[in-house]
Amino acid sequence: MVTQRAIKPVHESEEEGEKLKELVSKLSEEKKILLLSGKDFWRTQPLPELNVGSLKTTDGPNGARGEFFTDGTPAALFPCGISLAATWNVDLLHQVGSTLAKEAKAKQAQVLLAPTVCLHRSPLGGRNFESFSEDPILTGKLAAAYINGLQGEGVAATIKHFVANEQETLRMQINSVIEERALRELYLKPFEIAIRDADPWALMSSYNLINGLHADMNPFTLRKVLREEWKYKGAVISDWGGTNSTVESVKAGCDLEMPGPAKLRGKALKAALDRGDVTIHDIDESVERILRLLQRTGRFEASVDEPGEKTLDTSETKQLIRKAGVEGITLLKNENGTLPLGPEIKKVALIGPNVKRAVAGGGGSASLKPYYNTTPYDSITAVSGREILFAQGAQIDKWLPLASNICKTSSGQPGAVLEFFKGDKFGDSPLIVQTRAKTDLFLWDSAPVEVLPAYSFKVKTTVVPETTGEHQFGFQSVGPGRLFVNGQLLIDNWNWTEAGEAMFEASVEVVASIHLNAGVPIEILVESTNETRPVGKAGAATHGYGGCRIGYRESPVVDLIQEAVEIASQADAAIVIVGLDAEWESEGYDRQNMDLPKDGSQDRLVSAVAKANKRTIVVNQSGSPVTMPWVSEVPAILQAWYQGQEAGNALADILFGNENPSGKLPVTFPKRLEDNPAYHNWPGENKKVVYGEGIFIGYKHYERLALDVLFPFGHGLSYTQFHYGEVGISGPVLSDSNTLTVSVPVTNNGKVSGQEIVQLYIRDIKARLPRPEKELQGFSKLSLSPGETGIANIVIDLYSVGYYDTSIPGWIAEAGGFEAIIGSSSDDIRGAVLFRIEESFNWTF
Ligand code: BGC
């Protein structure tokens, strides 16, 4: 028997529902079609005659960026998704959501394109940093809290990317081939939980194909699962440029083509309607859902957009970001109480490429221009009150550092002047002239509409070299491009053929050297257009979005490791801050390996410093696991993720014991890349990636293979110790109509206050189909003073025991015995109790 569970109704009265239907019936066919695609890059079409405004959307998960992809209005930059997940703190995620709503409103936006809930299938996923975890339950529960916080303040969430979008390689064309059971139990699960617990008002379809059909036109995922089984009434928005058909995508229920103006809808949809390929009923369904989104976000009452984006840099937001940062930092290793650094440590060597840089977030649509940054160097200097020595230690730039670190316009402003010409042949005088602060000129959404669709541009700036030597320029362009130095052509990238990774569709970086003299200004000129490259690229339009990136580096003369070793040997403790950054970890591409970049330089640095100073602490900033060949050479390791604008302060708080770390890993850190579950099937071949590991990703894979890992899922230490008492359960039998509560007392046995994340895993003792050793089904975070005992109460229900059986088809809780296992990590088990299910039962949602 398949039981249809009661589904939490959409928060809409019958009356409101009727009103929507009535409104749909009032709209002309033309208006309805107009509503199904965007007005511009970020907005939907308004309906001024009905007093209905347009919706403004904004990225993204760790901040509300506003109108422009690069260099926009400053906004609050929160810790990235995986760092938030490492807090395992649903209340905090709720608060983050409600603060993001205020930030979105300041940017005049009603729809936040977040959260990202794709799972970490491989450690190499380019967007792992912005999504939460390898575990669907942790991901789903955190996403629900975030969405409730956001929508509680009237801003729509757009949970993304639906579905099976776990890699960036060939993301527009890759076909994710997945067995239905794995799709249901893993990749659909966070969406299912969020829809049940938080009802996100919008959902974004992904770029990829799922089992042969693009996500925006996939009747299985969009119609059957989302609409029929889950009764989802929210709006489905295509990822930007991810609408792949006119008829099939409307029929599958992808409501809104973004960005606008219409490419596959508009006239094409009208023609399809006239031909009878889509019906007015298909269109009406989508129109109703878009109107619902407008209604929920208050756009029925506000037809006029408030002009301009604002900043809201409040002290409450600062404090929240710092707290979130502190709670995300995960203490991986701490031998002999190396941390926190006590008063006996008077002189500290701060070493590493990330010490004086703000490595605050990953790259792509999750990035934004923060209100401010805090670097480890500044924060540690301010918080510690110790003598600080510094050495950079390693060079890790993926591409040459931006020329804008040093270049100025002719009027002395930092950055470069950008001249836009209408048409792709330049012209006598530019139509629009702008000054841009940075020389990563990604023009996806920011080329002036006046010059579209075909334009050319020049970039002009001046560099004054600080040293004399053979200096390097790096140049990448989306369209054809050339770079001149003092009027001489240095880099000709006009007819490039080799695609790189920057700016979604740019060339590889071309590097050229030139002899320059200290203090003698040189003029840089770039000429480029938005014609598409490489020439003859199959299916490409003749003109795209355009853009270029200019890098510059003066030739280094010092031995960076030797410098680091020298200061490490003079100090009482050495803190080595290593990691990745927004260029190594970004939307648009995946990492090539799991090692710290570049070419082993950071690994050599850690080993050399560890030899010079016994008290070496490694801080790793990354949004996914890295290999640590030096793990046994250092006594302490902190995983610091990307923590947004308060990154430096949060780190300093932990290092010097002003705060006690409580983060736990939302992903397993494997020992070797080769150990990871997706290793044999990554990133696929011939545009197809087979999710061959099925339901066994993350710890479920490592446990099944009994593989030793570097650090297990759920691991994280504290400056205090927690003692777990006996595990109890509220009853022996779970059914489809009751829940059980698993309880465990936990005592803080140490000398400082701390927080402990208690984890509950369920093991199905005997099942008809293979199941993981155990699965996380709940968690509870306790805050305890020294000597205090608290009780973690974790509720389990049918969802905690079910698995998906395609032969039913449906979810099943099978009669038999189960174990409720309590752990301080997936690998540190503190107790267990048994319970059972008397009679099997099934359900669909
Ligand atoms: C990303 C989305 C993002 C959108 C708008 C796409 O490339 O995949 O996550 O929301 O762009 O920036």
JSON list of C-alpha atoms and ligand atoms in Angstrom, two decimals, residues 41-42 57-61 65 69 113-114 116 127 130 160-161 165 168 171-172 204 207 238-241 364-366 444 504 587, ligand 1:
[
{"chain": "A", "resi": 41, "resn": "PHE", "atom": "CA", "xyz": [19.27, 40.48, -17.23]},
{"chain": "A", "resi": 42, "resn": "TRP", "atom": "CA", "xyz": [17.80, 40.43, -13.73]},
{"chain": "A", "resi": 57, "resn": "THR", "atom": "CA", "xyz": [16.37, 38.96, -8.80]},
{"chain": "A", "resi": 58, "resn": "THR", "atom": "CA", "xyz": [19.84, 38.97, -7.33]},
{"chain": "A", "resi": 59, "resn": "ASP", "atom": "CA", "xyz": [22.58, 36.44, -6.61]},
{"chain": "A", "resi": 60, "resn": "GLY", "atom": "CA", "xyz": [23.33, 34.69, -4.52]},
{"chain": "A", "resi": 61, "resn": "PRO", "atom": "CA", "xyz": [23.89, 32.34, -1.64]},
{"chain": "A", "resi": 65, "resn": "ARG", "atom": "CA", "xyz": [25.03, 41.19, -4.79]},
{"chain": "A", "resi": 69, "resn": "PHE", "atom": "CA", "xyz": [28.25, 40.79, -11.53]},
{"chain": "A", "resi": 113, "resn": "LEU", "atom": "CA", "xyz": [18.98, 33.32, -6.21]},
{"chain": "A", "resi": 114, "resn": "ALA", "atom": "CA", "xyz": [19.83, 31.02, -3.31]},
{"chain": "A", "resi": 116, "resn": "THR", "atom": "CA", "xyz": [22.61, 26.27, -3.54]},
{"chain": "A", "resi": 127, "resn": "ARG", "atom": "CA", "xyz": [30.84, 25.12, -6.71]},
{"chain": "A", "resi": 130, "resn": "GLU", "atom": "CA", "xyz": [28.79, 27.62, -2.22]},
{"chain": "A", "resi": 160, "resn": "LYS", "atom": "CA", "xyz": [19.01, 25.80, -6.92]},
{"chain": "A", "resi": 161, "resn": "HIS", "atom": "CA", "xyz": [20.06, 24.03, -9.12]},
{"chain": "A", "resi": 165, "resn": "ASN", "atom": "CA", "xyz": [24.31, 19.64, -11.13]},
{"chain": "A", "resi": 168, "resn": "GLU", "atom": "CA", "xyz": [30.95, 22.59, -13.67]},
{"chain": "A", "resi": 171, "resn": "ARG", "atom": "CA", "xyz": [27.80, 22.23, -17.35]},
{"chain": "A", "resi": 172, "resn": "MET", "atom": "CA", "xyz": [25.51, 23.35, -20.19]},
{"chain": "A", "resi": 204, "resn": "MET", "atom": "CA", "xyz": [16.00, 27.27, -10.38]},
{"chain": "A", "resi": 207, "resn": "TYR", "atom": "CA", "xyz": [22.00, 23.73, -16.88]},
{"chain": "A", "resi": 238, "resn": "SER", "atom": "CA", "xyz": [15.62, 28.60, -15.68]},
{"chain": "A", "resi": 239, "resn": "ASP", "atom": "CA", "xyz": [19.28, 29.08, -14.85]},
{"chain": "A", "resi": 240, "resn": "TRP", "atom": "CA", "xyz": [20.69, 32.05, -16.76]},
{"chain": "A", "resi": 241, "resn": "GLY", "atom": "CA", "xyz": [20.86, 30.88, -20.37]},
{"chain": "A", "resi": 364, "resn": "GLY", "atom": "CA", "xyz": [31.37, 33.15, -9.98]},
{"chain": "A", "resi": 365, "resn": "SER", "atom": "CA", "xyz": [27.83, 34.24, -9.22]},
{"chain": "A", "resi": 366, "resn": "ALA", "atom": "CA", "xyz": [28.36, 33.83, -5.46]},
{"chain": "A", "resi": 444, "resn": "TRP", "atom": "CA", "xyz": [28.23, 39.51, -18.84]},
{"chain": "A", "resi": 504, "resn": "PHE", "atom": "CA", "xyz": [32.75, 31.38, -18.36]},
{"chain": "A", "resi": 587, "resn": "GLU", "atom": "CA", "xyz": [31.57, 28.52, -10.77]},
{"chain": "B", "resi": 1, "resn": "BGC", "atom": "C1", "xyz": [24.46, 30.38, -12.13]},
{"chain": "B", "resi": 1, "resn": "BGC", "atom": "C2", "xyz": [23.32, 30.65, -11.16]},
{"chain": "B", "resi": 1, "resn": "BGC", "atom": "C3", "xyz": [23.18, 32.14, -10.99]},
{"chain": "B", "resi": 1, "resn": "BGC", "atom": "C4", "xyz": [22.91, 32.76, -12.34]},
{"chain": "B", "resi": 1, "resn": "BGC", "atom": "C5", "xyz": [22.76, 34.26, -12.29]},
{"chain": "B", "resi": 1, "resn": "BGC", "atom": "C6", "xyz": [24.30, 31.13, -13.42]},
{"chain": "B", "resi": 1, "resn": "BGC", "atom": "O1", "xyz": [25.46, 31.07, -14.19]},
{"chain": "B", "resi": 1, "resn": "BGC", "atom": "O2", "xyz": [24.55, 29.00, -12.38]},
{"chain": "B", "resi": 1, "resn": "BGC", "atom": "O3", "xyz": [23.58, 30.04, -9.93]},
{"chain": "B", "resi": 1, "resn": "BGC", "atom": "O4", "xyz": [22.15, 32.42, -10.08]},
{"chain": "B", "resi": 1, "resn": "BGC", "atom": "O5", "xyz": [24.00, 32.49, -13.19]},
{"chain": "B", "resi": 1, "resn": "BGC", "atom": "O6", "xyz": [23.96, 34.85, -12.01]}
]
